[in-house]
XYZ file of N, CA and C in Angstrom:
393
model
N 0.848 -1.176 0.000
C 0.000 0.000 0.000
C 0.889 1.233 0.000
N 0.579 2.167 -0.854
C 1.350 3.402 -0.956
C 0.652 4.511 -0.192
N 1.459 5.324 0.447
C 0.851 6.448 1.148
C 1.037 7.697 0.314
N 0.031 8.473 0.281
C 0.039 9.695 -0.514
C 0.457 10.869 0.367
N 1.274 11.780 -0.169
C 1.646 12.958 0.621
C 0.432 13.785 1.049
N -0.614 13.807 0.224
C -1.793 14.601 0.597
C -2.514 13.998 1.795
N -2.475 12.677 1.935
C -3.094 12.047 3.099
C -2.312 12.422 4.353
N -0.987 12.410 4.261
C -0.150 12.779 5.395
C -0.383 14.234 5.798
N -0.451 15.112 4.826
C -0.693 16.534 5.098
C -2.072 16.712 5.731
N -3.073 16.002 5.232
C -4.419 16.093 5.792
C -4.436 15.651 7.248
N -3.705 14.586 7.552
C -3.649 14.100 8.931
C -3.012 15.135 9.851
N -1.957 15.799 9.398
C -1.292 16.827 10.191
C -2.226 18.007 10.410
N -2.938 18.420 9.387
C -3.865 19.545 9.509
C -4.977 19.210 10.491
N -5.536 17.994 10.397
C -6.598 17.606 11.320
C -6.091 17.538 12.752
N -4.897 17.040 12.947
C -4.332 16.960 14.292
C -4.138 18.345 14.888
N -3.802 19.321 14.063
C -3.594 20.672 14.577
C -4.903 21.346 14.965
N -6.037 20.828 14.511
C -7.338 21.387 14.851
C -7.894 20.804 16.151
N -7.293 19.750 16.646
C -7.766 19.103 17.871
C -7.581 20.044 19.053
N -8.441 19.902 20.070
C -8.284 20.752 21.254
C -6.908 20.558 21.876
N -6.289 21.671 22.238
C -4.964 21.589 22.846
C -5.109 21.509 24.356
N -4.323 20.649 24.996
C -4.386 20.614 26.461
C -3.707 21.854 27.035
N -4.334 22.459 28.017
C -3.791 23.652 28.650
C -3.604 23.357 30.136
N -2.357 23.419 30.589
C -2.068 23.277 32.020
C -2.215 24.653 32.646
N -3.047 24.737 33.678
C -3.252 26.004 34.353
C -2.699 25.906 35.778
N -2.307 27.036 36.328
C -1.771 27.074 37.686
C -2.233 28.353 38.372
N -2.695 28.202 39.599
C -3.214 29.340 40.358
C -2.164 30.416 40.563
N -0.894 30.033 40.578
C 0.188 30.976 40.868
C 0.659 31.774 39.658
N 0.086 31.529 38.494
C 0.514 32.283 37.308
C -0.695 32.700 36.486
N -0.484 33.671 35.641
C -1.549 34.149 34.777
C -1.680 33.198 33.582
N -2.889 32.909 33.175
C -3.136 32.043 32.032
C -4.412 32.497 31.337
N -4.570 32.043 30.109
C -5.798 32.331 29.376
C -6.189 31.073 28.615
N -7.448 30.963 28.294
C -7.974 29.806 27.588
C -8.853 30.262 26.439
N -9.068 29.349 25.495
C -9.932 29.614 24.351
C -10.978 28.508 24.249
N -12.112 28.834 23.671
C -13.161 27.840 23.461
C -12.565 26.659 22.701
N -12.833 25.458 23.194
C -12.311 24.241 22.590
C -11.132 23.650 23.336
N -10.484 24.451 24.211
C -9.363 23.936 24.998
C -9.860 22.914 26.018
N -8.965 22.046 26.418
C -9.147 21.159 27.566
C -8.186 21.690 28.618
N -8.637 21.807 29.864
C -7.781 22.368 30.907
C -7.653 21.404 32.086
N -6.532 21.551 32.791
C -6.318 20.802 34.017
C -5.280 21.542 34.833
N -5.533 21.629 36.129
C -4.570 22.267 37.018
C -5.260 23.005 38.139
N -4.522 23.918 38.751
C -5.063 24.679 39.868
C -5.502 26.067 39.409
N -6.442 26.606 40.155
C -6.960 27.944 39.868
C -7.518 28.517 41.160
N -7.787 29.794 41.142
C -8.459 30.453 42.252
C -9.944 30.532 41.898
N -10.763 29.855 42.690
C -12.208 29.892 42.513
C -12.746 31.056 43.324
N -13.452 31.966 42.673
C -14.085 33.101 43.344
C -15.593 32.957 43.171
N -16.322 32.986 44.281
C -17.764 32.768 44.213
C -18.462 33.458 45.371
N -19.740 33.670 45.202
C -20.580 34.242 46.258
C -21.135 33.097 47.090
N -21.027 33.201 48.406
C -21.496 32.115 49.264
C -22.783 32.452 50.004
N -23.270 33.647 49.831
C -24.492 34.053 50.520
C -25.736 33.569 49.799
N -26.880 34.010 50.284
C -28.149 33.571 49.701
C -28.933 34.718 49.069
N -28.379 35.906 49.052
C -29.129 37.075 48.579
C -28.690 37.555 47.204
N -28.170 36.679 46.395
C -27.698 37.084 45.075
C -28.235 36.133 44.023
N -28.803 36.678 42.985
C -29.297 35.880 41.865
C -28.325 36.089 40.701
N -27.916 34.993 40.098
C -27.016 35.062 38.935
C -25.676 35.714 39.253
N -25.136 35.468 40.438
C -23.840 36.051 40.777
C -22.722 35.391 39.986
N -22.849 34.109 39.751
C -21.851 33.404 38.975
C -20.538 33.255 39.699
N -19.801 32.265 39.292
C -18.474 32.009 39.844
C -17.466 32.159 38.710
N -16.218 32.372 39.103
C -15.157 32.448 38.109
C -13.913 31.776 38.650
N -13.023 31.431 37.749
C -11.722 30.876 38.112
C -10.661 31.704 37.409
N -9.490 31.793 38.047
C -8.428 32.603 37.453
C -7.080 32.152 37.988
N -6.062 32.686 37.369
C -4.705 32.561 37.872
C -4.365 33.837 38.626
N -3.203 33.867 39.257
C -2.754 35.017 40.037
C -2.747 36.283 39.183
N -3.432 37.319 39.640
C -3.481 38.634 38.992
C -4.000 38.584 37.561
N -4.946 37.688 37.288
C -5.537 37.579 35.946
C -7.040 37.811 36.025
N -7.622 38.210 34.911
C -9.080 38.308 34.890
C -9.696 36.920 35.031
N -10.851 36.839 35.642
C -11.533 35.562 35.835
C -12.183 35.056 34.564
N -12.313 33.741 34.500
C -13.005 33.051 33.413
C -14.228 32.409 34.046
N -15.353 32.452 33.363
C -16.570 31.868 33.900
C -16.391 30.402 34.257
N -17.224 29.939 35.178
C -17.133 28.578 35.683
C -18.518 27.945 35.671
N -18.580 26.677 35.246
C -19.826 25.913 35.291
C -19.504 24.478 35.676
N -20.450 23.825 36.329
C -20.302 22.421 36.711
C -20.854 21.544 35.590
N -20.082 20.523 35.201
C -20.497 19.623 34.126
C -21.317 18.446 34.628
N -21.294 18.195 35.949
C -22.014 17.033 36.476
C -22.361 17.267 37.955
N -23.150 16.345 38.502
C -23.588 16.478 39.897
C -22.433 16.435 40.885
N -21.424 15.597 40.620
C -20.279 15.499 41.535
C -19.564 16.844 41.648
N -19.384 17.526 40.532
C -18.733 18.839 40.555
C -19.639 19.853 41.248
N -20.917 19.783 40.997
C -21.855 20.705 41.636
C -21.824 20.531 43.153
N -21.780 19.295 43.626
C -21.714 19.032 45.060
C -20.385 19.497 45.658
N -19.277 19.244 44.939
C -17.959 19.706 45.408
C -17.935 21.231 45.479
N -18.497 21.885 44.472
C -18.576 23.349 44.455
C -19.324 23.853 45.697
N -20.482 23.271 45.977
C -21.262 23.697 47.144
C -20.473 23.518 48.438
N -19.792 22.367 48.592
C -18.990 22.130 49.801
C -17.873 23.159 49.935
N -17.179 23.419 48.836
C -16.058 24.364 48.860
C -16.543 25.773 49.192
N -17.564 26.217 48.509
C -18.046 27.590 48.670
C -18.662 27.820 50.049
N -19.385 26.842 50.565
C -20.084 27.054 51.835
C -19.255 26.689 53.064
N -18.063 26.129 52.871
C -17.204 25.850 54.025
C -16.031 26.830 54.114
N -15.843 27.649 53.115
C -14.738 28.614 53.107
C -15.144 29.894 53.836
N -14.169 30.566 54.440
C -14.485 31.846 55.075
C -14.815 32.902 54.010
N -15.883 33.624 54.233
C -16.317 34.647 53.286
C -15.848 36.024 53.737
N -15.687 36.926 52.766
C -15.360 38.302 53.121
C -16.628 39.001 53.607
N -16.555 40.291 53.924
C -17.708 40.998 54.489
C -18.868 41.168 53.504
N -18.652 40.875 52.230
C -19.726 40.946 51.236
C -20.285 39.571 50.889
N -19.686 38.514 51.463
C -20.191 37.161 51.218
C -19.463 36.392 50.122
N -18.330 36.907 49.670
C -17.584 36.223 48.611
C -16.452 35.388 49.195
N -16.174 34.262 48.555
C -15.079 33.386 48.962
C -14.079 33.270 47.820
N -12.862 32.938 48.183
C -11.792 32.729 47.213
C -10.995 31.525 47.702
N -10.961 30.469 46.907
C -10.297 29.233 47.311
C -9.422 28.705 46.170
N -8.289 28.135 46.530
C -7.409 27.483 45.560
C -7.960 26.076 45.326
N -8.281 25.759 44.067
C -8.891 24.481 43.722
C -8.110 23.792 42.606
N -8.317 22.486 42.497
C -7.852 21.727 41.344
C -9.091 21.475 40.504
N -8.955 21.655 39.195
C -10.077 21.377 38.301
C -9.573 20.866 36.966
N -10.457 20.210 36.259
C -10.207 19.839 34.868
C -11.533 19.951 34.146
N -11.471 20.148 32.847
C -12.698 20.266 32.071
C -12.460 20.830 30.698
N -13.553 21.243 30.086
C -13.551 21.788 28.733
C -13.854 23.280 28.778
N -13.336 23.998 27.817
C -13.664 25.416 27.691
C -14.759 25.532 26.634
N -15.885 26.077 27.059
C -17.047 26.231 26.188
C -17.417 27.710 26.120
N -18.231 28.097 25.127
C -18.678 29.493 25.097
C -19.792 29.727 26.120
N -19.733 30.850 26.809
C -20.811 31.252 27.707
C -22.047 31.483 26.844
N -23.170 30.906 27.246
C -24.395 31.013 26.454
C -24.901 32.431 26.275
N -24.610 33.316 27.232
C -25.098 34.690 27.159
C -24.136 35.610 26.410
N -22.821 35.395 26.596
C -21.846 36.335 26.050
C -20.958 35.750 24.947
N -20.863 34.429 24.894
C -19.962 33.788 23.943
C -18.519 33.737 24.420
N -18.222 34.394 25.544
C -16.853 34.383 26.074
C -16.527 32.992 26.609
N -15.246 32.642 26.639
C -14.868 31.319 27.150
C -15.233 31.154 28.625
N -15.681 29.947 28.976
C -15.913 29.574 30.367
C -15.532 28.113 30.533
N -15.070 27.771 31.718
C -14.640 26.397 31.973
C -15.811 25.601 32.534
N -16.133 24.507 31.842
C -17.140 23.549 32.324
C -16.363 22.412 32.979
N -16.314 22.434 34.303
C -15.471 21.508 35.055
C -16.090 20.118 35.135
N -15.269 19.109 34.836
C -15.672 17.716 35.006
C -15.086 17.139 36.292
N -14.109 17.840 36.875
C -13.516 17.484 38.175
C -13.278 18.773 38.951
N -13.521 18.715 40.247
C -13.277 19.875 41.104
C -13.031 19.392 42.521
N -11.987 19.922 43.139
C -11.704 19.641 44.547
C -10.801 20.750 45.076
N -10.748 20.873 46.410
C -9.789 21.790 47.003
C -8.389 21.353 46.616
N -7.527 22.303 46.290
C -6.156 21.984 45.945
C -5.347 21.818 47.224
N -4.324 21.023 47.135
C -3.393 20.882 48.252
C -2.768 22.247 48.516
N -2.530 22.588 49.772
C -1.877 23.869 50.064
C -0.530 23.956 49.341
N -0.228 25.124 48.870
C 1.046 25.345 48.168
C 2.169 25.217 49.177
N 3.121 24.331 48.879
C 4.241 24.103 49.771
C 5.215 25.260 49.728
N 5.728 25.634 50.889
C 6.733 26.709 50.950
C 8.074 26.217 50.442
N 8.314 24.903 50.547
C 9.566 24.314 50.066
C 9.294 23.447 48.850
N 9.881 23.786 47.695
C 9.611 23.000 46.491
C 10.162 21.601 46.550
């Protein structure tokens, strides 16, 4: 069987269109695009009170703008509730926690901006002072 150069080129082009894995870290600034797959740590910022409708949560790296956050399944939704309601809140009712997450980057239905739909979520291990 002979292989054609056009088949090889087509395979390379298709591979370059696949979602790229993005490693994120709470300690550094990062950005994502719709279609990315992400995994790593982030700072979860959310409202923990009961007097806000559509407050939304976001995740970000250190000194970066937040990216929208959504739960992809019940396990993530339950982990989110545990994290948000067990963390100390500021005087306005907002919490900020270092978390580990993985998931897909999808467009926000209202704005089209990228948001992370998490398939895994848990509190991250505390950052060690000694590497």
